PDB file of C-alpha atoms in Angstrom:
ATOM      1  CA  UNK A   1      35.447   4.558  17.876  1.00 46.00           C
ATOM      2  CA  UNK A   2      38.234   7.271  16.743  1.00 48.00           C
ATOM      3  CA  UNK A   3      40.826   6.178  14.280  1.00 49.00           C
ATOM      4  CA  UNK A   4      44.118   5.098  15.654  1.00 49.00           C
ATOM      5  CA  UNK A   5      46.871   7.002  13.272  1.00 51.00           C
ATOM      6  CA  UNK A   6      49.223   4.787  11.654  1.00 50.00           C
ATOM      7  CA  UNK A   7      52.256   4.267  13.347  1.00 48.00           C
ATOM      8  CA  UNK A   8      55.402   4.417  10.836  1.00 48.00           C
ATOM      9  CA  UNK A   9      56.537   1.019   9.262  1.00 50.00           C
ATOM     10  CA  UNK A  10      59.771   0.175  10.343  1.00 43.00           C
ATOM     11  CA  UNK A  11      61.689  -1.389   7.392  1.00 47.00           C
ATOM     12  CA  UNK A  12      64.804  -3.412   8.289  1.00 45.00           C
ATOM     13  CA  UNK A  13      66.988  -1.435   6.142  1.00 44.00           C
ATOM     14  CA  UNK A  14      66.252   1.245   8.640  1.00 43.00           C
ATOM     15  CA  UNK A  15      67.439  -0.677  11.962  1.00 47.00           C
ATOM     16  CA  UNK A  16      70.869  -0.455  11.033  1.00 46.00           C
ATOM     17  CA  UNK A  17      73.723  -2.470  10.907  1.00 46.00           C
ATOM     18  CA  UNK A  18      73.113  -5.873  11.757  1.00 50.00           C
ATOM     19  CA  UNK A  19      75.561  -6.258  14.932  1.00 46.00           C
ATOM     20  CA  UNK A  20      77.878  -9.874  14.684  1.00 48.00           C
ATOM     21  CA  UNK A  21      77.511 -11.639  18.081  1.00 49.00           C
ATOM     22  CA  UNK A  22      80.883 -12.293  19.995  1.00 49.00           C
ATOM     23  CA  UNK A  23      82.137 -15.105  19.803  1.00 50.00           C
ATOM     24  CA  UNK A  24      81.162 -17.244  22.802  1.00 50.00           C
ATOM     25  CA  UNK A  25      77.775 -15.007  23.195  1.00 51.00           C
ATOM     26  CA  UNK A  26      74.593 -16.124  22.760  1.00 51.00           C
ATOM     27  CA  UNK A  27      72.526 -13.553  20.030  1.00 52.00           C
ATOM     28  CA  UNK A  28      69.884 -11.660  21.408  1.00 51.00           C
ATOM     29  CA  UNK A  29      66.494 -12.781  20.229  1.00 48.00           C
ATOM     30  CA  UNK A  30      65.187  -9.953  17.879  1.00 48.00           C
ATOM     31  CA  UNK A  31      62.341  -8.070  18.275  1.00 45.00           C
ATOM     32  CA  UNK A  32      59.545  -7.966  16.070  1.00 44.00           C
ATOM     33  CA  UNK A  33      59.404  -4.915  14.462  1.00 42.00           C
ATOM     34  CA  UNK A  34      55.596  -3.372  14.429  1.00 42.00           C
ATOM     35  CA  UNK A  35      53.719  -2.841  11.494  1.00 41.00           C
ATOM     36  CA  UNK A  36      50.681  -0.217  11.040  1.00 41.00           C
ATOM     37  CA  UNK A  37      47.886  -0.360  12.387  1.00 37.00           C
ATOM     38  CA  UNK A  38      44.409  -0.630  10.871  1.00 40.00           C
ATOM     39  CA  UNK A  39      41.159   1.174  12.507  1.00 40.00           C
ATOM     40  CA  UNK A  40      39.834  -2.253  13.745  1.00 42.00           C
ATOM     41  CA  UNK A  41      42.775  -2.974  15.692  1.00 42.00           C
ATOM     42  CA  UNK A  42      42.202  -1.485  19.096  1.00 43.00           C
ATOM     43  CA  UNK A  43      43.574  -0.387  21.356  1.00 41.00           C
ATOM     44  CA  UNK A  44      45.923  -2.410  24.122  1.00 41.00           C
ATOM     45  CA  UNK A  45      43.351  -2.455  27.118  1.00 43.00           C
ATOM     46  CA  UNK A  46      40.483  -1.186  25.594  1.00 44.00           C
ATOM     47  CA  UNK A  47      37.316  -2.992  24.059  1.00 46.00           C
ATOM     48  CA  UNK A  48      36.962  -4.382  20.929  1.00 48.00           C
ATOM     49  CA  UNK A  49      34.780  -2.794  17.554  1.00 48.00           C
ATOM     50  CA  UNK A  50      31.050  -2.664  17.702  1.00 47.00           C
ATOM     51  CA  UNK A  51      28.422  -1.944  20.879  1.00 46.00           C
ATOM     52  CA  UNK A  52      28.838  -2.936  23.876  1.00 49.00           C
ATOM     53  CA  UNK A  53      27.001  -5.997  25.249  1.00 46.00           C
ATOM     54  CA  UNK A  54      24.118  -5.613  27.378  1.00 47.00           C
ATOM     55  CA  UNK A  55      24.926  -6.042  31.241  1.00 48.00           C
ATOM     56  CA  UNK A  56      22.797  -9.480  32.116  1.00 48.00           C
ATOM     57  CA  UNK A  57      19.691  -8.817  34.117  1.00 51.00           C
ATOM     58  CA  UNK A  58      19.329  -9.950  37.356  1.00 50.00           C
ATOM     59  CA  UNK A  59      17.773 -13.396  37.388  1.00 49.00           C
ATOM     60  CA  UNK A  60      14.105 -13.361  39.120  1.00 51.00           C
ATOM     61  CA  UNK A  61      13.991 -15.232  42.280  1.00 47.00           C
ATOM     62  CA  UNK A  62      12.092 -17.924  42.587  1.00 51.00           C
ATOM     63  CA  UNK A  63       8.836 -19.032  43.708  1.00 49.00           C
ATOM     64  CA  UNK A  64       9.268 -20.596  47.282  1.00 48.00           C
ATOM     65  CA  UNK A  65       8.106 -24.000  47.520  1.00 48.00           C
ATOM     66  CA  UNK A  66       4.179 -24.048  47.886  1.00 50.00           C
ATOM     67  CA  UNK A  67       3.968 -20.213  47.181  1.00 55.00           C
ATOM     68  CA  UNK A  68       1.727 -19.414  44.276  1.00 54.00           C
ATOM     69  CA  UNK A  69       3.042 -17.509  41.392  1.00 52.00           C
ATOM     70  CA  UNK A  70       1.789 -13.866  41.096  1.00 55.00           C
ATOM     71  CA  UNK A  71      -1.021 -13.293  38.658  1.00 50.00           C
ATOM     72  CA  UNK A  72       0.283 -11.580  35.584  1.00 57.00           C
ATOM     73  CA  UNK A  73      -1.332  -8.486  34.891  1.00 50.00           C
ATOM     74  CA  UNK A  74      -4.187  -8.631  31.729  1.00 52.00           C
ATOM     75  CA  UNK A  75      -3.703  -6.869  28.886  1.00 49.00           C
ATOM     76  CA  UNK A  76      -6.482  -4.188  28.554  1.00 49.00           C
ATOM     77  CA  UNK A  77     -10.069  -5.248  27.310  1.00 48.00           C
ATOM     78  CA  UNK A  78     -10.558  -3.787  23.750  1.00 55.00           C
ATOM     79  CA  UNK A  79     -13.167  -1.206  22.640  1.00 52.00           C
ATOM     80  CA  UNK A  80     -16.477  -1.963  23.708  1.00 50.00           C
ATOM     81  CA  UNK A  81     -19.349  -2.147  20.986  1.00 49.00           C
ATOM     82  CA  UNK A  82     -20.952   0.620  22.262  1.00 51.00           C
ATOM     83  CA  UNK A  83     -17.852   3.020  22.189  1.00 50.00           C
ATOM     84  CA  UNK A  84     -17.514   1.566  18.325  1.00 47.00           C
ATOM     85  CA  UNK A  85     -20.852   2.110  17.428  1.00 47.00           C
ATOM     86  CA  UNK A  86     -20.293   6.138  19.263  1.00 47.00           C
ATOM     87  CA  UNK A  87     -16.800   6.639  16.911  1.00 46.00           C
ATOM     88  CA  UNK A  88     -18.876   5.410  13.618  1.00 46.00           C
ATOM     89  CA  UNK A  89     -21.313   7.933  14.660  1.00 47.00           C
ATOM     90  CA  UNK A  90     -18.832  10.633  15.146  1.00 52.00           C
ATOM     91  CA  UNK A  91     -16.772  10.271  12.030  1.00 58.00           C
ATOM     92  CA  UNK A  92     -17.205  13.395   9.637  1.00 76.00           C
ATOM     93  CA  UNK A  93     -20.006  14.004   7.762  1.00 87.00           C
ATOM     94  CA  UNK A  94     -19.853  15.159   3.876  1.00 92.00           C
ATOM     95  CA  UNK A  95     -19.688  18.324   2.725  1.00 94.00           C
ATOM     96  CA  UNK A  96     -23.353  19.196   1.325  1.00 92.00           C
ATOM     97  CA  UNK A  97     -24.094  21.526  -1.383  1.00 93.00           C
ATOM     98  CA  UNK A  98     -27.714  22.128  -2.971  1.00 93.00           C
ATOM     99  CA  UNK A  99     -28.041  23.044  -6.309  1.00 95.00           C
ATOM    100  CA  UNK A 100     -31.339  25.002  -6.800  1.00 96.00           C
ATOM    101  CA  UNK A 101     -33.222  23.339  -9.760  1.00 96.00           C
ATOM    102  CA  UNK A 102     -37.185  22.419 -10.437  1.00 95.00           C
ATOM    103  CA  UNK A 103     -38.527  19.264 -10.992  1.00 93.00           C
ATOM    104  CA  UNK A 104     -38.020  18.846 -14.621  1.00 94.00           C
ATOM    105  CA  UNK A 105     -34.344  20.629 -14.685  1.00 96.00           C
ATOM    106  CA  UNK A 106     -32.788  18.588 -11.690  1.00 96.00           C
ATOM    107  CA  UNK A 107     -31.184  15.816 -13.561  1.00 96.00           C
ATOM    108  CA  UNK A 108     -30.205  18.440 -16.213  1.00 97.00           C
ATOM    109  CA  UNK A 109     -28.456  20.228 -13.249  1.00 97.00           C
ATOM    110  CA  UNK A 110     -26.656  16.854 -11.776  1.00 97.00           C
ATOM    111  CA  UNK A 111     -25.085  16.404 -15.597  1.00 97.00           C
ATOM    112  CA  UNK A 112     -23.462  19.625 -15.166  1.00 97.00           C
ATOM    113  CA  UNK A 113     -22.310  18.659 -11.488  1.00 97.00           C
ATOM    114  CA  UNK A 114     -20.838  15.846 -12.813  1.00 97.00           C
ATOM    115  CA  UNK A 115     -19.241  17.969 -15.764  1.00 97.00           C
ATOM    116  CA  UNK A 116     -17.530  20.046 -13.913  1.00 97.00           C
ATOM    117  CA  UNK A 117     -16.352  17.388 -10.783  1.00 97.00           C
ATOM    118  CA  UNK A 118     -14.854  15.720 -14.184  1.00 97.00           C
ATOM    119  CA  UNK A 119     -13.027  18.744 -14.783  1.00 97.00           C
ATOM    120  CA  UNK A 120     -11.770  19.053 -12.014  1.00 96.00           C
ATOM    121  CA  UNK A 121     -10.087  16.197 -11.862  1.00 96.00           C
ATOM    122  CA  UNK A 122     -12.501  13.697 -10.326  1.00 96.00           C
ATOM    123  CA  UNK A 123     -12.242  10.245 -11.314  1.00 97.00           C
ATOM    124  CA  UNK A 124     -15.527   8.897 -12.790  1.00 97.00           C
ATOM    125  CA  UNK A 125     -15.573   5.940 -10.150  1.00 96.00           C
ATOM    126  CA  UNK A 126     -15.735   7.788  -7.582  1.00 97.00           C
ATOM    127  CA  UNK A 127     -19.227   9.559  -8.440  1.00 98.00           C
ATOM    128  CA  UNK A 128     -22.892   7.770  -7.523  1.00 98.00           C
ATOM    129  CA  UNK A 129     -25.762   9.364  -8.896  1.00 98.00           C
ATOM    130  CA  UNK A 130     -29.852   8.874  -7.549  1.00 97.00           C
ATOM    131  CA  UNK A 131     -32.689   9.994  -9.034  1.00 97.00           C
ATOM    132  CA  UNK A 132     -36.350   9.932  -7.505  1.00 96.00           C
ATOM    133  CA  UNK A 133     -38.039  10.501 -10.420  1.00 95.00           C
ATOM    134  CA  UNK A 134     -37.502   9.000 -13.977  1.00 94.00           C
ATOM    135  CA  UNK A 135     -34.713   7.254 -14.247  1.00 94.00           C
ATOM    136  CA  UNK A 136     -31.631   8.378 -15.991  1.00 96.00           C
ATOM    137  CA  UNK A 137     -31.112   7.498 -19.775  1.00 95.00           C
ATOM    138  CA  UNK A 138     -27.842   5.272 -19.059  1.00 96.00           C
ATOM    139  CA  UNK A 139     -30.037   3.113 -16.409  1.00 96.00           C
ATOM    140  CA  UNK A 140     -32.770   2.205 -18.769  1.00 95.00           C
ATOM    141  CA  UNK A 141     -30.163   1.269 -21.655  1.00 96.00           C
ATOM    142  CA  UNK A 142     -28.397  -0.741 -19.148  1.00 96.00           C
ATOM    143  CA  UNK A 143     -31.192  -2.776 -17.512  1.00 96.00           C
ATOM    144  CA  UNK A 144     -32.219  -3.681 -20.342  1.00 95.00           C
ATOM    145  CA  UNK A 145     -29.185  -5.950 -20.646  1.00 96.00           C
ATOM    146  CA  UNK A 146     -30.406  -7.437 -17.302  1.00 96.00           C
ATOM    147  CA  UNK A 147     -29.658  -6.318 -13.477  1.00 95.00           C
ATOM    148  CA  UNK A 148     -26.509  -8.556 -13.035  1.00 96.00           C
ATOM    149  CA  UNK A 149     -24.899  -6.686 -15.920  1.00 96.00           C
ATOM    150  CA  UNK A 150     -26.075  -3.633 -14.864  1.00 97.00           C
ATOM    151  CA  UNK A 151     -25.356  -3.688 -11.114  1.00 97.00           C
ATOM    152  CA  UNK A 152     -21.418  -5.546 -12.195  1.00 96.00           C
ATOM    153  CA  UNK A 153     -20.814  -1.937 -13.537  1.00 96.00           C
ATOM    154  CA  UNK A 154     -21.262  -0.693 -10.010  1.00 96.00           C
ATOM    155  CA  UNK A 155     -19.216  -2.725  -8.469  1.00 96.00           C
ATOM    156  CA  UNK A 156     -16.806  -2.549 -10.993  1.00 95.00           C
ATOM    157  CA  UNK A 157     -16.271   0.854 -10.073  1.00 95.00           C
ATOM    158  CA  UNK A 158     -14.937   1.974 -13.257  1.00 94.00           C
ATOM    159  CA  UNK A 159     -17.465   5.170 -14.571  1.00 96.00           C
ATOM    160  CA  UNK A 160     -20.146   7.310 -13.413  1.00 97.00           C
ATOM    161  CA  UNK A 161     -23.162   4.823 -12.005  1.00 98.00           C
ATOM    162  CA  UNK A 162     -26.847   6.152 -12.094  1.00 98.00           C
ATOM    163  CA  UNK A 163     -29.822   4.577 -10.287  1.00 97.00           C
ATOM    164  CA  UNK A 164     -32.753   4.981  -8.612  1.00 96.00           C
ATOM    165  CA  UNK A 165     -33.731   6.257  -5.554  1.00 95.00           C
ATOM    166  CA  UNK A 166     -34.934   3.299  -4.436  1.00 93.00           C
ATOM    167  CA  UNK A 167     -32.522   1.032  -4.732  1.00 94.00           C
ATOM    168  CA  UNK A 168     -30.390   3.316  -2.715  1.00 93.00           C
ATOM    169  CA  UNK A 169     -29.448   0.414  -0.059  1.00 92.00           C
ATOM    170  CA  UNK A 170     -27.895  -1.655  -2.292  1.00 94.00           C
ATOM    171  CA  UNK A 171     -24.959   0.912  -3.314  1.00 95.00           C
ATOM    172  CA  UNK A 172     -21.615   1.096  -1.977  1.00 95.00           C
ATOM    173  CA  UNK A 173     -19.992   3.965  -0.883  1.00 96.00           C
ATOM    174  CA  UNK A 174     -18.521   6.778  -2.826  1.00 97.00           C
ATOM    175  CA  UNK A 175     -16.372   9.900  -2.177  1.00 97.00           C
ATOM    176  CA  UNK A 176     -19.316  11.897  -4.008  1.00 98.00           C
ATOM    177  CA  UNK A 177     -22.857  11.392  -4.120  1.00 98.00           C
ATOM    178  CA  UNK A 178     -25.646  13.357  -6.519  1.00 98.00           C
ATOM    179  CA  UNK A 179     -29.254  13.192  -5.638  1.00 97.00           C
ATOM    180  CA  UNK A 180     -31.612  14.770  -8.515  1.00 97.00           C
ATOM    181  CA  UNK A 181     -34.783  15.325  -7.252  1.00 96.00           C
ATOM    182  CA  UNK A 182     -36.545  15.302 -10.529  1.00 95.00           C
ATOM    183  CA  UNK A 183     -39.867  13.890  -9.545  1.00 92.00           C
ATOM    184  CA  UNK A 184     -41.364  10.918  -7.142  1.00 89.00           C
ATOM    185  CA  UNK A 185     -43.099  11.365  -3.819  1.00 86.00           C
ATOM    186  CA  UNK A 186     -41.794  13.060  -0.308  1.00 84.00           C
ATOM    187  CA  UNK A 187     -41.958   9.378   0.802  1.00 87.00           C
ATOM    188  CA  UNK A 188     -38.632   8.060  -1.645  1.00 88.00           C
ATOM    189  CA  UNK A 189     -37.103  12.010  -0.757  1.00 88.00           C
ATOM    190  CA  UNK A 190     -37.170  11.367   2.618  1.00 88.00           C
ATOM    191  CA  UNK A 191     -35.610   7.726   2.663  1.00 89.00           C
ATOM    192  CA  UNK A 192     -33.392   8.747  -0.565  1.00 90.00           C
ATOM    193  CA  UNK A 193     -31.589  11.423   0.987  1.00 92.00           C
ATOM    194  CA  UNK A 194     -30.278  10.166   4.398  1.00 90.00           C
ATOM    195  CA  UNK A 195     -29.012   6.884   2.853  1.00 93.00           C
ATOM    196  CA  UNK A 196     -27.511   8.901   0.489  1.00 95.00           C
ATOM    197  CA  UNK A 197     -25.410  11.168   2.835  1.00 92.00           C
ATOM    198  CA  UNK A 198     -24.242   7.499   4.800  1.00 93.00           C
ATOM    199  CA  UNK A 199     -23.125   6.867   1.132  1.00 95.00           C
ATOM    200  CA  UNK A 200     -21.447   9.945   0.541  1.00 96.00           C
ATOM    201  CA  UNK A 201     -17.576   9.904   1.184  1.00 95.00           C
ATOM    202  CA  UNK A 202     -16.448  13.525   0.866  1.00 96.00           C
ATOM    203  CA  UNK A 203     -19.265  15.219  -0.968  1.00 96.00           C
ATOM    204  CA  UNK A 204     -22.883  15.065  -1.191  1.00 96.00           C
ATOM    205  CA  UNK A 205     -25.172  17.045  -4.128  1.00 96.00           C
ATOM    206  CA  UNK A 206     -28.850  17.569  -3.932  1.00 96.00           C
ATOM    207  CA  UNK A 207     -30.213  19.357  -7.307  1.00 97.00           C
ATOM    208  CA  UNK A 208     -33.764  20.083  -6.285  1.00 95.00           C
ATOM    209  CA  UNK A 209     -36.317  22.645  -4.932  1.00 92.00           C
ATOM    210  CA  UNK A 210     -34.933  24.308  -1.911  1.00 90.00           C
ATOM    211  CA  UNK A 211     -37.837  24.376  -0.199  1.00 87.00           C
ATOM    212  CA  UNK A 212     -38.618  20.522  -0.677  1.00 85.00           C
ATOM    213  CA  UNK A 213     -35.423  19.501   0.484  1.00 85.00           C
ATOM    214  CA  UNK A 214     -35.414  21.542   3.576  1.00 82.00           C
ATOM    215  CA  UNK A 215     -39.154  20.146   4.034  1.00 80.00           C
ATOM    216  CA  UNK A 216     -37.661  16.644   3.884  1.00 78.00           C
ATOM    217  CA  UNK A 217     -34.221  16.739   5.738  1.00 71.00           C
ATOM    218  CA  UNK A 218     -36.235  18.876   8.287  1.00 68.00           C
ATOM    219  CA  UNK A 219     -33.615  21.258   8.690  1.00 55.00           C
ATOM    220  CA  UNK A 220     -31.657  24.189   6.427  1.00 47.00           C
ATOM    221  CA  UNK A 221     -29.072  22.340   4.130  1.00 53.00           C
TER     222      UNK A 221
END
């Protein structure tokens, strides 16, 4: 609503000389003299400050005696199993990049992996390691403390976890997987690797023989 512009204050020593009433003659009644006015004031005939107030809907008519109320219309039936089962499917897959490596170097080659996703400013939580061969030197030394203490650390989330291949179903998810393929039989390859893709969040590493892991995914990575 526009600002209403002061109106000038009309002092009483500006009205004049105060007139003496004849004698005999009733005095006029005098008139209030206006003061300013304020931007919440408004205007004579127009509405108040503040929005307007909704015109009242029509009320619904009602239901005739004996006449049954219309059926109200059902919200719609959420997303079937099937279509949730087809978006899980469809959600992106990782990134995949091979590292070509033999046997005995593959591990060596998923330590530098990990080197350089530290350097880059990976966190060391979010990186899950597999091996199908001999396990990695940080696994041994922490099973031998026991397999609650050692599988707490992967839940805890908190540093780089290695384990082996086949305990690949009990991990969690990670944004980066790295599979060294640094022994073991086509048998643990071939179950390793697909779990280890569901597993894989953004980015999945496989440090192996090229040939072997082409054999086992049965197509070109």
């Amino acid at each position: 609503m526009p600002l209403i512009p002061e109106e000038p204050q009309i002092h009483e020593s500006a009205q004049g000389p105060r007139a003496t009433p004849a004698a005999g003659r009733p005095a006029p009644t005098p008139r209030p003299v206006p003061g300013p006015r304020s931007a919440a004031s408004p205007r004579p005939g127009s509405p108040g400050p503040g929005p307007a107030r909704p015109t009242p809907s029509a009320p619904r008519p009602q239901a005739a005696a004996g006449q049954q109320p219309k059926p109200q219309p059902q919200p719609q039936a959420q997303q079937s199993p099937r279509q949730e089962n087809r978006s899980a499917s469809e959600r992106a897959q990782p990134q995949i990049q091979l590292i070509p490596a033999p046997a005995k170097g593959a591990l060596d080659a998923a330590e530098e992996a990990i080197d350089l996703l530290l350097e880059s400013g990976r966190a060391p939580g979010d990186i899950l390691v597999f091996t199908t061969g001999e396990q990695h030197p940080w696994a041994t030394h922490e099973l031998s403390f026991g397999e609650t203490s050692y599988w707490a650390q992967h839940d805890a989330r908190d540093d780089v976890f290695f384990a082996d291949a086949a305990t690949v179903e009990r991990a969690s998810t990670r944004p980066v997987v790295v599979v060294a393929l640094n022994g073991g039989d086509d048998a643990t390859a071939v179950r390793a690797l697909p779990a280890a893709m569901n597993r894989a969040g953004a980015l999945l590493i496989v440090c192996g023989d090229p040939q072997r892991i082409n054999a086992v995914l049965g197509t070109a990575v």
